[in-house]
Amino acid sequence: MAVVIVGTLDTKGEEISFTRDVIESQGIDVHVVDVGVMDDPEFEPETTASKVAEAAGTTLEGLRETGDRGEAMEAMGEGAAAVVTRLHDDGTLDGILGLGGSGNTSIATTAMRALPVGVPKLMVSTMASGDTEPYVGSRDVMMMYSVADIEGLNQLSRQVISNAALAMVGMVANEPDVEVEDRLTIGITMFGVTTPCVQAAREYLEERGYETIVFHATGTGGRAMESLVEEEVIDGVLDITTTEWADELVGGVLNAGPHRLEAAGERGIPQVVSTGALDMVNFGPRGSVPEEFEDRKFHIHNPQVTLMRTTPKETTKLGQIIAEKLNAATGPTALALPLSGVSMIDVEGEDFYDPEADVALFDALREHLDDDVELLELKTDINDEEFARTLAEKLDEYMRATGIGPDV
């Protein structure tokens, strides 16, 4: 067993040495990767900063001469990612730990995000009590707040670092004593306003022998599913909730980027897609909504989340985008339209009920969708049990038709 520690040995040598000693005292090997740029290391690491810089296609001397801290951190993050990926592929990395301020948090978590989900990743950081999304991204990176700055050892920092080191030891040295059944895995996207549909579809698929992984369509959730499809962890996709594209188009806070809805199609795996929550764009507290949207229709989901209704012009564009994404798919693909509402609050009597906007969405999808994409239209809302079952049945049909469905 081996733990990789990523740190700047020119400034945090004492703290990293202490961390190494705690881990090694438990019988676990340690491999230190130095990502310090500005000065010589306080002790000799297993992987030097020069080697990290070379892995990024540059030199340590060049980074020092340039004197650009931002450029140096970006290069060392890229190099560290390459180094730890190689160590993992070689079987010499069972877990990764970092500690530092904003600089090494950026570098070390860049390396962590390059590793597969399931590899233990722990970052002890002064940045862990703030916005951690830039560091965690769509990976299972654990952030532990250092409380005090990581600058010297004292009674507080020794305890926090020891806890982190021992937590890492526990993760790499132990296997869960539970039975795990290897089954075909379906990725499903969900929002609170599409939960009944997801629950019914998930139950149907699990009864037929599939394992399901549900992703909260909050931007990082969509990106996580796309990356796991690329890594072949997921065998089929039930993309019920494509709302992240509304945020991407209009400027909401839960966008998943311009490549959402591409991974399943590029891999050629079965996918059934719907229009879940395309009636809304997400913002934070009501006061955070940009002034340009003040005349729009809003729904206060909770004090931290404000929803804004999409307009017919926006849903028309969303229909075009989604059709283009699905038309590019190389595997069996279906699009299911819930003609009576795309979310829990887009039905008659609820805040976002807007037949004009929904019709604009559906018409755009019909117009731009290629014949290769199977179109399913039901006169129900998205959370109707019939609709959920139709989606799940179609995906099961595709899985079995490609020869990968479970034996039940």
C-alpha atoms as one frame of an Amber mdcrd trajectory, in Angstrom:
protein
   0.000   0.000   0.000   1.256   3.473  -0.834  -0.046   6.994  -0.287   1.110
   9.844  -2.504   1.516  13.234  -0.841   1.503  16.256  -3.158   3.008  19.385
  -1.652   5.326  22.338  -1.995   8.516  21.260  -0.241  10.071  24.701  -0.573
   7.497  26.168   1.834   5.710  23.246   3.559   8.524  20.755   4.086   8.091
  20.526   7.841   4.358  19.874   7.608   4.684  17.334   4.787   7.474  15.515
   6.621   5.228  15.241   9.684   2.361  13.913   7.537   4.676  11.329   5.971
   5.873  10.178   9.383   2.317   9.689  10.686   1.370   7.566   7.664   4.573
   5.519   7.692   4.136   4.830  11.421   1.046   2.837  10.413   3.006   0.622
   8.044   1.980   2.407   4.843   4.547   3.495   2.246   4.651   7.145   1.221
   5.642   8.688  -2.103   6.140  12.460  -1.925   5.630  14.532  -5.078   7.243
  17.967  -4.799   5.417  20.757  -6.646   7.320  23.682  -5.135   8.751  26.083
  -7.698  10.505  29.006  -6.101  13.155  27.365  -3.895  14.925  24.084  -3.139
  13.029  21.387  -1.183  13.520  20.966   2.546  14.048  17.219   2.009  14.501
  14.943  -0.999  11.174  13.716  -2.430  10.495  10.579  -4.434   9.397  12.749
  -7.384  11.170  16.072  -7.731   9.682  19.369  -8.832  11.886  19.187 -11.937
  10.241  15.907 -12.936   6.790  17.403 -12.358   7.626  20.403 -14.551   8.953
  18.078 -17.266   5.698  16.112 -17.157   3.926  19.367 -18.015   6.221  19.987
 -20.984   8.291  22.720 -19.368  11.257  23.108 -17.016  11.582  24.184 -13.405
  14.260  26.681 -14.405  11.964  28.202 -17.002   9.138  28.615 -14.507  11.488
  30.255 -12.035  12.843  32.644 -14.641   9.382  33.666 -15.765   8.336  34.427
 -12.212   4.625  34.138 -13.064   2.960  32.432 -10.102  -0.267  31.698 -11.954
   1.563  30.129 -14.880   3.724  28.091 -12.518   0.720  26.719 -10.584  -1.057
  25.774 -13.785   2.015  23.971 -15.116   2.712  22.152 -11.864  -0.926  21.105
 -11.600  -0.789  19.668 -15.097   2.509  17.944 -14.348   1.307  16.565 -11.019
  -1.783  15.151 -12.723   0.416  13.346 -15.232   2.714  12.036 -12.495  -0.023
  10.670 -10.215  -1.874   9.143 -13.162   1.278   7.224 -14.058   1.792   6.149
 -10.450  -1.789   4.910 -10.293  -1.461   3.050 -13.571   1.745   1.448 -12.278
  -0.044   0.251  -9.148   2.047   2.422  -6.799  -0.711   4.840  -5.740  -3.538
   3.682  -3.491  -4.518   7.103  -2.154  -3.528  10.742  -2.542  -3.265  13.466
   0.090  -2.441  17.144  -0.192  -2.100  20.015   2.239  -1.615  23.711   1.758
  -3.124  27.080   1.046  -4.747  28.272  -2.148  -1.693  27.515  -4.300  -1.124
  23.879  -3.450  -4.868  23.305  -3.108  -5.159  24.230  -6.766  -2.193  22.056
  -7.781  -2.978  19.002  -5.647  -6.691  18.890  -6.476  -5.871  19.173 -10.180
  -3.860  15.982  -9.706  -6.681  14.384  -7.686  -9.299  15.112 -10.327  -7.172
  13.229 -12.879  -7.651   9.998 -10.919 -10.649   7.667 -11.205 -13.614   7.859
  -8.844 -12.996   5.506  -5.929  -9.316   6.317  -5.404  -9.136   7.975  -1.934
  -8.479  11.710  -2.310  -8.097  14.062   0.662  -7.095  17.735   0.602  -6.298
  19.526   3.878  -6.745  23.162   2.946  -7.295  26.683   4.181  -9.824  26.971
   1.337 -12.061  24.095   2.442 -14.696  26.182   4.236 -15.462  28.329   1.194
 -16.509  27.585  -2.369 -14.903  24.210  -3.052 -16.438  23.548  -6.486 -13.327
  24.685  -8.416 -11.250  22.159  -6.456 -13.670  19.232  -6.245 -15.270  19.493
  -9.673 -17.050  16.243 -10.515 -14.665  13.954  -8.608 -14.839  12.414  -5.119
 -12.305  14.817  -3.617 -12.662  15.274   0.142 -11.843  18.724   1.497 -10.793
  19.075   5.145 -10.554  22.560   6.629  -7.165  23.142   8.255  -8.651  25.708
  10.722  -5.255  27.417  11.153  -3.011  28.264   8.240  -0.614  25.496   7.281
   2.458  27.389   8.376   4.522  25.556  10.944   3.553  22.815  13.375   1.642
  23.535  16.566  -0.835  21.757  18.813  -3.706  22.524  16.443  -2.046  21.774
  13.094  -0.511  18.526  14.399  -3.947  17.264  15.404  -5.652  18.265  12.149
  -2.862  16.828   9.989  -2.728  13.632  12.047  -6.468  13.163  11.641  -6.145
  13.584   7.897  -3.182  11.204   7.670  -4.915   8.531   9.721  -8.104   8.938
   7.706  -6.085   8.263   4.566  -4.479   5.220   6.191  -7.926   3.896   7.044
  -9.126   4.304   3.471  -6.194   2.625   1.752  -5.618  -0.149   4.301  -9.167
  -1.441   4.589 -11.681  -3.069   2.271 -15.415  -2.880   3.037 -16.632  -6.240
   4.313 -19.813  -6.230   2.246 -20.955  -8.192  -0.771 -20.902  -6.197  -4.002
 -22.810  -7.502  -7.000 -21.412  -6.582 -10.407 -24.369  -5.430 -12.522 -24.971
  -3.328 -15.603 -25.132   0.300 -14.535 -27.608   2.962 -15.650 -26.935   6.672
 -15.107 -30.054   8.751 -14.350 -30.389  12.531 -13.958 -32.766  14.036 -11.399
 -33.994  17.319  -9.958 -36.395  17.791  -7.073 -39.138  18.609  -9.596 -38.560
  15.342 -11.513 -38.088  13.070  -8.492 -41.299  10.982  -8.858 -40.385  10.112
 -12.450 -36.857   9.102 -11.481 -38.021   7.023  -8.529 -40.516   5.064 -10.626
 -38.050   4.521 -13.485 -35.269   3.518 -11.115 -37.492   0.976  -9.371 -38.475
  -0.568 -12.713 -34.850  -0.878 -13.871 -33.567  -2.267 -10.591 -36.307  -4.913
 -10.574 -34.934  -6.036 -13.928 -31.397  -6.478 -12.675 -29.740  -3.125 -13.355
 -27.803  -1.011 -10.909 -28.674   2.683 -11.062 -26.641   5.769 -10.215 -28.690
   8.959  -9.860 -27.007  12.305 -10.515 -28.393  15.590  -9.214 -28.549  17.854
 -12.280 -26.728  20.733 -10.627 -23.983  21.246 -13.206 -21.389  19.143 -11.443
 -23.867  16.267 -11.434 -24.235  16.329 -15.183 -20.494  16.620 -15.681 -19.929
  13.703 -13.296 -22.276  11.481 -15.267 -20.680  12.453 -18.575 -17.195  11.656
 -17.259 -18.281   8.277 -15.867 -19.835   7.429 -19.222 -16.502   8.254 -20.863
 -14.699   6.038 -18.342 -17.088   3.164 -19.158 -18.427   2.971 -15.609 -21.948
   3.549 -16.949 -23.494   1.189 -19.522 -26.700   3.068 -20.383 -28.213   6.495
 -19.726 -31.702   7.588 -18.693 -31.258  11.343 -19.041 -34.591  12.428 -17.640
 -33.481  15.854 -16.411 -31.684  17.955 -19.026 -32.256  21.235 -17.172 -28.534
  22.067 -17.064 -28.791  23.152 -20.684 -31.258  25.891 -19.677 -28.665  27.308
 -17.300 -25.945  26.980 -19.938 -28.033  28.858 -22.514 -29.537  31.591 -20.354
 -26.801  32.129 -17.768 -27.940  30.273 -14.661 -25.664  28.965 -11.947 -26.133
  25.215 -12.511 -24.772  24.783 -16.017 -22.792  21.686 -16.967 -20.906  23.208
 -19.890 -21.318  22.990 -23.668 -20.475  19.267 -23.907 -23.435  18.064 -21.869
 -25.404  15.339 -23.719 -22.409  14.190 -25.743 -20.684  11.330 -23.902 -23.331
   8.623 -24.315 -23.741   9.430 -27.986 -20.012   9.393 -28.641 -19.615   6.038
 -26.888 -22.590   4.605 -28.697 -24.316   3.279 -25.578 -28.125   3.197 -25.272
 -29.714   6.418 -24.066 -33.244   7.630 -23.467 -33.495  11.379 -22.991 -36.291
  13.688 -21.863 -36.931  17.372 -21.236 -36.998  17.394 -17.446 -36.978  20.861
 -15.840 -36.273  22.744 -19.065 -38.908  25.150 -17.771 -36.424  26.690 -15.364
 -33.128  28.511 -14.971 -31.447  28.392 -11.556 -30.059  31.257  -9.508 -29.088
  31.710  -5.871 -31.063  33.864  -3.393 -33.628  36.172  -4.994 -31.343  39.176
  -4.579 -28.617  37.496  -6.641 -30.676  37.354  -9.839 -29.172  39.723 -12.462
 -31.146  42.926 -13.032 -31.670  42.082 -16.706 -34.157  39.403 -15.631 -36.247
  41.505 -13.254 -39.390  41.338 -15.415 -39.374  37.526 -15.591 -41.508  34.952
 -13.783 -39.859  33.485 -10.652 -40.466  30.678  -8.186 -38.702  30.717  -4.811
 -37.662  27.089  -4.366 -36.009  27.848  -1.017 -34.112  30.825   0.471 -30.947
  29.797  -1.396 -32.487  28.816  -4.753 -34.538  31.005  -7.094 -36.017  29.512
 -10.263 -36.798  31.571 -13.371 -39.241  30.404 -16.051 -37.783  29.926 -19.534
 -39.468  31.840 -22.366 -40.736  30.480 -25.701 -37.708  32.008 -27.425 -35.381
  30.213 -25.009 -37.176  26.868 -25.186 -37.072  27.048 -28.993 -33.310  27.377
 -28.835 -33.091  24.602 -26.232 -34.998  22.304 -28.560 -32.532  23.006 -31.354
 -29.514  22.372 -29.130 -30.803  19.117 -27.677 -31.805  17.836 -31.121 -28.302
  18.563 -32.441 -26.711  16.687 -29.547 -28.935  13.640 -29.994 -28.562  13.638
 -33.793 -24.817  13.129 -33.311 -25.302   9.947 -31.260 -23.808   6.740 -32.632
 -25.887   4.372 -30.510 -29.601   3.703 -29.953 -31.235   6.951 -28.840 -34.782
   7.977 -27.968 -36.286  11.292 -26.939 -39.433  11.235 -24.776 -41.713  14.284
 -24.599 -44.121  14.774 -21.654 -46.699  16.929 -23.429 -48.517  17.982 -20.238
 -45.551  19.423 -18.379 -41.780  19.057 -18.035 -41.578  19.496 -14.265 -43.601
  19.368 -11.066 -44.326  23.121 -11.306 -44.997  23.110 -15.066 -48.484  21.636
 -14.816 -51.838  23.371 -14.813 -52.338  25.408 -11.654 -48.617  25.639 -10.795
 -46.274  28.645 -11.060 -44.443  27.676 -14.249 -47.401  26.383 -16.247 -46.799
  27.888 -19.705 -48.175  25.861 -22.630 -46.731  28.343 -25.158 -43.180  27.812
 -23.923 -43.610  24.036 -23.813 -45.095  23.892 -27.313 -42.168  25.963 -28.599
 -39.774  23.430 -27.051 -41.570  20.403 -28.456 -42.003  21.943 -31.914 -38.287
  22.780 -32.119 -37.362  19.244 -31.131 -39.701  17.737 -33.714 -38.381  20.050
 -36.422 -34.680  19.459 -35.828 -34.571  15.828 -34.716 -33.270  13.316 -37.263
 -35.229  10.179 -38.096 -32.491   8.064 -36.470 -33.603   9.325 -33.064 -36.768
   7.592 -31.884 -39.391  10.101 -30.751 -41.853   9.165 -27.997 -44.724  11.531
 -27.178 -47.072  11.012 -24.235 -49.994  13.179 -23.164 -48.859  13.111 -19.541
 -46.625  15.267 -17.393 -43.103  14.110 -16.695 -43.892  12.742 -13.236 -46.744
  10.535 -14.383 -46.032   6.864 -13.647 -46.917   5.897 -17.230 -44.312   8.289
 -18.568 -41.617   6.998 -16.209 -42.370   3.412 -17.099 -42.273   4.180 -20.825
 -38.776   5.663 -20.505 -37.486   2.752 -18.453 -39.020   0.144 -20.755 -37.484
   1.780 -23.820 -34.020   1.865 -22.257 -34.342  -1.784 -21.182 -35.397  -2.647
 -24.745 -32.324  -0.891 -26.162 -29.997  -2.575 -23.669 -31.310  -6.022 -24.543
 -31.295  -5.313 -28.291 -27.586  -4.492 -28.109 -26.918  -7.755 -26.300 -25.946
  -6.252 -22.946 -29.199  -6.451 -21.028 -29.214  -8.433 -17.776 -30.414 -12.001
 -17.614 -33.618 -11.926 -15.572
